[in-house]
Coordinates of C-alpha atoms and ligand atoms in Angstrom, one line a residue:
X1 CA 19.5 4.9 39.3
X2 CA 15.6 6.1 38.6
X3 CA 15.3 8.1 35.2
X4 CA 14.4 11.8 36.3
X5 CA 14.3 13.5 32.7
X6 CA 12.6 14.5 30.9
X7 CA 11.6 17.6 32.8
X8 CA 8.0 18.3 32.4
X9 CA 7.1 21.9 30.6
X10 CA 3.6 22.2 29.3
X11 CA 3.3 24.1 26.4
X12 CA -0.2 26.4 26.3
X13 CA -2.7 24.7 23.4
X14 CA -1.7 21.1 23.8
X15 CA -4.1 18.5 24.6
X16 CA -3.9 17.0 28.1
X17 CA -3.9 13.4 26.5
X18 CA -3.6 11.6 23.3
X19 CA -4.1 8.2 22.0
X20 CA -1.2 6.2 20.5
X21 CA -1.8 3.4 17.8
X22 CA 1.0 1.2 18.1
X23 CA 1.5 -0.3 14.6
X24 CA 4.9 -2.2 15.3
X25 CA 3.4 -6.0 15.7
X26 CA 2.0 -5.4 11.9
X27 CA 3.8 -2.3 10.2
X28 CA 6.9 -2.9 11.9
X29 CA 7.4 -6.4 11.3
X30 CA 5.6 -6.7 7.7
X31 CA 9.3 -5.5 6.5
X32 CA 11.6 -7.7 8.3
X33 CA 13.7 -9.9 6.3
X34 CA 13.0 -12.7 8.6
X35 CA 9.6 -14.2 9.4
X36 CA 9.6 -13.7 13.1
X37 CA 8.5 -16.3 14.9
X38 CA 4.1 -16.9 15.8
X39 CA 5.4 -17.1 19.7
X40 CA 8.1 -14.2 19.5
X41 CA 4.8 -11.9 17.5
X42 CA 2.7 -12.7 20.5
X43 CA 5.3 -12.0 23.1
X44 CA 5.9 -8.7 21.0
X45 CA 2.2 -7.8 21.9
X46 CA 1.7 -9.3 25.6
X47 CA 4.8 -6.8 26.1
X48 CA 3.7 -3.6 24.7
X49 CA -0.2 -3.8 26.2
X50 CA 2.2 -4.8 30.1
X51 CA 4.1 -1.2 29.0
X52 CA 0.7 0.2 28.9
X53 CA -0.5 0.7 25.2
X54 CA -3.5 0.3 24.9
X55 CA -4.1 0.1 21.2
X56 CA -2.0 -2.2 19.1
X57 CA -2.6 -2.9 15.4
X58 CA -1.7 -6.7 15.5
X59 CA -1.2 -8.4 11.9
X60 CA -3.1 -8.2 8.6
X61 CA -5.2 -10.7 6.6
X62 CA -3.6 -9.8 3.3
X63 CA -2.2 -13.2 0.9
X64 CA 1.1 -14.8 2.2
X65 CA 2.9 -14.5 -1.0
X66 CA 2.1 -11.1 -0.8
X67 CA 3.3 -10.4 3.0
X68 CA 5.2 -13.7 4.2
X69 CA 6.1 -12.0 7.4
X70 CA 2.2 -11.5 8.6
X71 CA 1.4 -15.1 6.9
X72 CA 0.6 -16.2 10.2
X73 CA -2.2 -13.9 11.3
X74 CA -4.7 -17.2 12.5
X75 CA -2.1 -18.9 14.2
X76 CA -1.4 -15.5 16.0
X77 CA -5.0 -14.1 17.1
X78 CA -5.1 -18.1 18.4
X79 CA -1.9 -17.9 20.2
X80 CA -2.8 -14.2 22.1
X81 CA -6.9 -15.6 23.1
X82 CA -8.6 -13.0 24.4
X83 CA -6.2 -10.2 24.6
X84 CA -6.0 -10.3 20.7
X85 CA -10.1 -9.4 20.1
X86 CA -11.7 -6.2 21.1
X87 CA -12.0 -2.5 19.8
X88 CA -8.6 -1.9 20.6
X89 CA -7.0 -4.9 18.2
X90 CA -7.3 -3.7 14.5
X91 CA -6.2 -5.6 12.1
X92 CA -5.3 -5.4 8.4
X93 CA -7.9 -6.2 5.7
X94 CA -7.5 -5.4 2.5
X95 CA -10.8 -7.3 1.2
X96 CA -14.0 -9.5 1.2
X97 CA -11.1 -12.4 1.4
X98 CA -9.8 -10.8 4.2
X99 CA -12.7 -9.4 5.6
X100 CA -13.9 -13.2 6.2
X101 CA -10.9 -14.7 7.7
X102 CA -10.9 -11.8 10.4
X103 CA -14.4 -11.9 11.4
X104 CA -13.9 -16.2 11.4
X105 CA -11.4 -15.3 14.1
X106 CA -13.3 -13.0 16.0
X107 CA -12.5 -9.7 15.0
X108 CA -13.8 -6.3 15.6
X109 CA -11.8 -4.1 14.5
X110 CA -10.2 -3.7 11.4
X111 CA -8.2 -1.0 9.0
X112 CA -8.4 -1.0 5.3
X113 CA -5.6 0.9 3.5
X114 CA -6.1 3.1 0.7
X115 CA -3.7 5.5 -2.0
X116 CA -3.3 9.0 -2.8
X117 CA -1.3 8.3 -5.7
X118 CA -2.0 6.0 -8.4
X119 CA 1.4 3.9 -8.8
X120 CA 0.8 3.1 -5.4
X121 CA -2.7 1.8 -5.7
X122 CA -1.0 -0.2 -8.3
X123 CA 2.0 -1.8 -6.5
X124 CA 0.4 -2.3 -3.2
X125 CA -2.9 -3.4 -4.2
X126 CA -2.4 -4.5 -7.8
X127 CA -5.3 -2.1 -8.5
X128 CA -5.8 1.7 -9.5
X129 CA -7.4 4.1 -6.7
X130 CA -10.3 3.6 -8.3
X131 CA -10.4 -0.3 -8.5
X132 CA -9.2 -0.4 -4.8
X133 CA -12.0 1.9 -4.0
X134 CA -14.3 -0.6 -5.4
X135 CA -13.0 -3.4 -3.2
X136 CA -13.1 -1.7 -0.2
X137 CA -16.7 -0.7 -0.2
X138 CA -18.0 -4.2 0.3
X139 CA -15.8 -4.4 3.0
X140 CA -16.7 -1.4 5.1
X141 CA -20.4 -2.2 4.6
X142 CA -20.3 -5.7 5.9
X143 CA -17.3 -5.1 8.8
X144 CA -20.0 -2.3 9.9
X145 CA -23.0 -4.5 9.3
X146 CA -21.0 -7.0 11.5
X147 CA -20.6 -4.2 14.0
X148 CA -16.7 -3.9 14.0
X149 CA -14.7 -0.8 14.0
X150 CA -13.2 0.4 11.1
X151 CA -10.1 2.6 10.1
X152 CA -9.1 4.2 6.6
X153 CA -5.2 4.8 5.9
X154 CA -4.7 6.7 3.4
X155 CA -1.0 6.4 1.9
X156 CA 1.2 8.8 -0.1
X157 CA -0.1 11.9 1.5
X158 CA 3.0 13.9 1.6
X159 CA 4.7 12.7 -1.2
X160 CA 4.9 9.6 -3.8
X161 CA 8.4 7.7 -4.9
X162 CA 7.2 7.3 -7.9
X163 CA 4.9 10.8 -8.8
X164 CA 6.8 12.7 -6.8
X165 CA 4.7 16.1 -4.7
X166 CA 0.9 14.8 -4.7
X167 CA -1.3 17.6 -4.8
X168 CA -3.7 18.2 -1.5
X169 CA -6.5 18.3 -3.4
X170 CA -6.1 14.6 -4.8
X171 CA -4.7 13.3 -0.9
X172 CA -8.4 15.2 0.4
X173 CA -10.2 13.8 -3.2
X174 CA -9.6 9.9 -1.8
X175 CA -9.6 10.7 1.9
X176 CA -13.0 12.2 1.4
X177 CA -13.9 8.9 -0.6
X178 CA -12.7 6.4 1.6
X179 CA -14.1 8.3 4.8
X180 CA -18.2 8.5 2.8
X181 CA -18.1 4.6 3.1
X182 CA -18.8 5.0 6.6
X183 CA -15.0 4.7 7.9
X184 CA -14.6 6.0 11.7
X185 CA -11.3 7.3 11.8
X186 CA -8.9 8.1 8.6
X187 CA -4.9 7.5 9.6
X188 CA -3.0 10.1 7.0
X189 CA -0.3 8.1 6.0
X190 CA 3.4 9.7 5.3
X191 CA 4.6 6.5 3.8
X192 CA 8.0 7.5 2.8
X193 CA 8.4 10.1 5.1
X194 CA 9.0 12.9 3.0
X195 CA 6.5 15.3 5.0
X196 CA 7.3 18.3 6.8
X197 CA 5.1 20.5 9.6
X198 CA 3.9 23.5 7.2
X199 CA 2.6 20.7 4.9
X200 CA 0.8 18.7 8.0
X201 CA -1.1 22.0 9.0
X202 CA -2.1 23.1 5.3
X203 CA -3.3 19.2 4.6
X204 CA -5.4 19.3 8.0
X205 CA -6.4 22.2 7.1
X206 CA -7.7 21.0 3.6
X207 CA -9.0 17.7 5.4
X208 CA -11.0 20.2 7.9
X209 CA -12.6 21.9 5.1
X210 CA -13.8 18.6 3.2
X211 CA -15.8 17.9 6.5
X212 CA -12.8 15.5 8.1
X213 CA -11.9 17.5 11.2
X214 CA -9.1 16.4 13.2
X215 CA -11.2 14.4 15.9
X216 CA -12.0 11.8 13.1
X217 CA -8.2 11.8 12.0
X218 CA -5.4 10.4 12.9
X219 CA -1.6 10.7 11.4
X220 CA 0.9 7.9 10.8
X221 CA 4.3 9.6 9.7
X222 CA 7.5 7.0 9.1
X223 CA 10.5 8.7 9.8
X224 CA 13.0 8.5 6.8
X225 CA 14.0 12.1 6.7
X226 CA 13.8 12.3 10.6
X227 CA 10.7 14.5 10.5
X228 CA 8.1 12.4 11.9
X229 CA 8.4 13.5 15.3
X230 CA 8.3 17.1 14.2
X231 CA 5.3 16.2 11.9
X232 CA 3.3 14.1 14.8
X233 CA 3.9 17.2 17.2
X234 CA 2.4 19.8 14.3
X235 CA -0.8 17.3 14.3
X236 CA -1.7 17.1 17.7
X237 CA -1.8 21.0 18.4
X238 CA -3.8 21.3 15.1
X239 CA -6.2 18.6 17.0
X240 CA -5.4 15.8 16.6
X241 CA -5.8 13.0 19.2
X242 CA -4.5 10.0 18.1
X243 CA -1.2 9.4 16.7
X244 CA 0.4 6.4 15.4
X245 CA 3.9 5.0 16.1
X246 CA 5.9 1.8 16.3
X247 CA 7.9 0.6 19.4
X248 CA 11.7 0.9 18.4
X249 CA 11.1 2.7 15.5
X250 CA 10.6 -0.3 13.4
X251 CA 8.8 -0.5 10.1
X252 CA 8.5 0.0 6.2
X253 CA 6.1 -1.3 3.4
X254 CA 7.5 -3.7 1.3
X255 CA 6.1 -2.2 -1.8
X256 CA 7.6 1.3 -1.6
X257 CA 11.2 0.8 -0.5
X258 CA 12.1 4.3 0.2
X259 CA 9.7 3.4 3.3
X260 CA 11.9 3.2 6.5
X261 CA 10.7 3.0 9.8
X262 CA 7.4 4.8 11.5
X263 CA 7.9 7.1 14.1
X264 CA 9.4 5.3 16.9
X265 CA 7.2 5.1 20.3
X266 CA 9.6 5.8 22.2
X267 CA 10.5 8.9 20.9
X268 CA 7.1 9.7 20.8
X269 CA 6.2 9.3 24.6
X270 CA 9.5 10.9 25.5
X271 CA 8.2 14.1 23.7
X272 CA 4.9 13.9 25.4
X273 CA 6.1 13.0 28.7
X274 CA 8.0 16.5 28.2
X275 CA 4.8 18.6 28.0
X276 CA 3.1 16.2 30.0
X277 CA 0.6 15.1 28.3
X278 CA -1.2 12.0 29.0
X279 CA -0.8 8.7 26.7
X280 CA -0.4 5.7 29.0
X281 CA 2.7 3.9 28.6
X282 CA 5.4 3.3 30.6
X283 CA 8.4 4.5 29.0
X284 CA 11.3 2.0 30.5
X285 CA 9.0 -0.8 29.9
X286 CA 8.8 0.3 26.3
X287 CA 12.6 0.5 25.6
X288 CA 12.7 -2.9 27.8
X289 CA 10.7 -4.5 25.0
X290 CA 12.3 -3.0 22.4
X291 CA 15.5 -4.2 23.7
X292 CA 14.1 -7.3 23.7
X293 CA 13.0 -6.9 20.0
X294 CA 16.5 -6.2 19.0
X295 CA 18.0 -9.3 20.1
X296 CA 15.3 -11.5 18.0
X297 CA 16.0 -9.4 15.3
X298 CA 19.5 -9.4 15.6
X299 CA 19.7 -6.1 15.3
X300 CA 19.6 -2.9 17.4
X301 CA 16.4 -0.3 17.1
X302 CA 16.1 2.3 15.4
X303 CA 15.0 4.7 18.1
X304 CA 16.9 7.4 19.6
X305 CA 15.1 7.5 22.8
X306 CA 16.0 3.4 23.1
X307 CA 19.2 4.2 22.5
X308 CA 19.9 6.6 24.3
X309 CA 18.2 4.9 27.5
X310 CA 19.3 1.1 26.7
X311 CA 22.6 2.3 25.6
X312 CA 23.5 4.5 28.6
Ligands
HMG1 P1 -4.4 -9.8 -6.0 O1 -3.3 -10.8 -6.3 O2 -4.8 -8.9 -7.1 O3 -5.6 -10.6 -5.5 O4 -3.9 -9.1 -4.7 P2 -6.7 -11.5 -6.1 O5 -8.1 -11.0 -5.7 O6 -6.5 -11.6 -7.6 O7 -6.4 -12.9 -5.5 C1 -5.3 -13.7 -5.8 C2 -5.1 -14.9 -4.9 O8 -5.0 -14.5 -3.5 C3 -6.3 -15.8 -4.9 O9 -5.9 -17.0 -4.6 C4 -7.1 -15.2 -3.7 O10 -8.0 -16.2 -3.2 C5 -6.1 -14.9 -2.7 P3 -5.6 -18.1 -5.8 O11 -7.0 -18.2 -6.5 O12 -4.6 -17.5 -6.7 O13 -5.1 -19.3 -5.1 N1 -6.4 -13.9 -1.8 C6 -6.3 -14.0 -0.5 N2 -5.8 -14.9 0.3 C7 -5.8 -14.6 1.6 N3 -6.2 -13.5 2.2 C8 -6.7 -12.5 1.4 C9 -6.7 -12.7 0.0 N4 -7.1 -12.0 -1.0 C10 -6.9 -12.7 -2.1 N5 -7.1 -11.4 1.9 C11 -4.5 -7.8 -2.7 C12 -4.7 -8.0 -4.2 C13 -5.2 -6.6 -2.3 C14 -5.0 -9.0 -2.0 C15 -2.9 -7.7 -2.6 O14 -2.5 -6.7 -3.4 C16 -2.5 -7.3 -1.1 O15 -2.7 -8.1 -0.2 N6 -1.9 -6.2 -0.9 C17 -1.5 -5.8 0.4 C18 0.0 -5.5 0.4 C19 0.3 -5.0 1.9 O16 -0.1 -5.6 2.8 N7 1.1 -3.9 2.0 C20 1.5 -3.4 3.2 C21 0.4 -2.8 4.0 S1 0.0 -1.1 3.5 C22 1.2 -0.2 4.4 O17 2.1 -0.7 5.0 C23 0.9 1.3 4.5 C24 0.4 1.8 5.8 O18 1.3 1.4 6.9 C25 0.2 3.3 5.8 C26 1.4 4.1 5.3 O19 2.5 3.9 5.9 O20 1.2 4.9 4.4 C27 -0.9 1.1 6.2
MG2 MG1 3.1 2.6 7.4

């Protein structure tokens, strides 16, 4: 039997299309317990751009011992060939070390990924904001000196495990740092998922009046307290147009375990394909895929939407 629902209802003031990042090749799988396999990762991808995504974040150049999961990030930009260069690839890159081994394998497009909060800084990057600022500079300058495309996350925007609240004015303080080195597009992280709607439209609001509007933004909400849908909806009628999420609902940093997943794709779509608003992606062929997903894993998604459609 065909899927029917959901019904489409347009809401006035939403957008008739947004962008979604899919982050689940690198932030979903940089958690997993097991290294997934260099073929399975590149099966993972070849999957989500047939579903229709067109942007997927595929790995990150960061040490092995620091991320054995996404040790392989050579092997898999050789294993996808051409579909794993272009605008539309991003990777991770933390640094000039980084910076190097992407552009050796032909990248153009890469993310560096910044803190709000210092304990943060410290256990993710081994570095206070400050320091990490310092490293990163070098490698905006040359990634746009090379000509690539680069992205700013910023993480710990809505709340810190460690510091607890972090005050807008310190989130918009770094944002507004990491965005004067020449970044094209800022991802607002909710790392541990601890934000909520009213606090999405005051920091967009902040962001807006420190010169970032929402066209340069994007949000990246992982859904520990089930708000990230909520949260992702809140951005996109405040303006913004792309939004990033994770097929299945997979995810989680493995230096701030309160992280759980990111806001599942699925999900996602569902709610946009409600209001009808444009994104791309086939939603069966997304749960497919993350069915898929679940059996490598050994274990089923996290996302509703999956299953609720797998399942049914
Ligand atoms: P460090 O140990 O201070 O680095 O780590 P170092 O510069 O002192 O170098 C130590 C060794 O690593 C050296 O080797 C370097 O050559 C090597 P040795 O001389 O000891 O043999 N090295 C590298 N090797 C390969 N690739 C590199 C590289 N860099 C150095 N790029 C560092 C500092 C920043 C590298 C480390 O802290 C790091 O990689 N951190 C990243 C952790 C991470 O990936 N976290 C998850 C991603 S962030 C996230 O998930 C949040 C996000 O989703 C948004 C949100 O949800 O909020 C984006
Ligand atoms: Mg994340």
């Amino acid at each position: 039997m065909s899927r029917t629902l959901p019904m489409t209802e347009p809401l006035p003031g939403q957008p008739d299309r947004v962008t979604i990042y899919e982050v689940g090749p690198r932030d979903g799988l940089q958690n997993e317990k097991s290294v997934v396999p260099t073929h399975v990762k590149a099966e993972f991808v070849r999957r989500l751009l047939a579903a229709g995504l067109d942007t997927v974040e595929l790995t990150s150049f960061v040490p092995q011992k620091w991320v054995p999961q996404l040790g392989d990030a050579e092997e898999l930009l050789d294993e996808l060939g051409e579909i794993g260069t272009g605008r539309q690839r991003p990777v991770l890159v933390p640094n000039e070390r980084g910076l190097d081994r992407a552009l050796q394998r032909g990248v153009t497009s890469i993310a560096i990924f910044g803190s709000a909060t210092e304990t943060f800084a410290r256990k993710n990057l081994n570095r206070s904001v400050e320091e990490s600022l310092q490293m990163f500079a070098p490698v905006v300058k040359r990634a746009l000196d090379a000509g690539a495309w680069v992205r700013a996350y910023v993480s710990m925007c809505f709340g810190d495990p460690w510091e607890g609240p972090v005050p807008v004015e310190q989130v918009v303080d770094v944002c507004s740092r990491l965005m004067d080195l020449g970044c094209d597009q800022l991802s607002i992280g909710d790392t541990i998922g601890v934000g909520t709607p009213g606090h999405v439209h005051w920091l967009l609001d902040a962001l807006d009046d420190a010169g970032i509007g929402p066209e340069q933004s994007a949000v990246h909400f992982h859904d520990t307290y089930g708000q990230a849908l909520a949260n992702t909806m809140t951005a996109i009628g405040r303006g913004v147009r792309v939004v990033d999420a994770s097929t299945g609902g997979l995810g989680g940093c493995p230096y701030a375990k309160s992280a759980t997943g990111n806001l599942a794709t699925e999900d996602l779509v569902w709610a946009l394909d409600g209001l009808g608003i444009e994104h791309g992606a086939d939603l069966d062929a997304l749960v497919r895929t993350s069915t898929w997903m679940a059996e490598q894993l050994g274990r089923p998604a996290p996302s509703r939407v999956v299953r609720a459609l797998a399942g049914g």
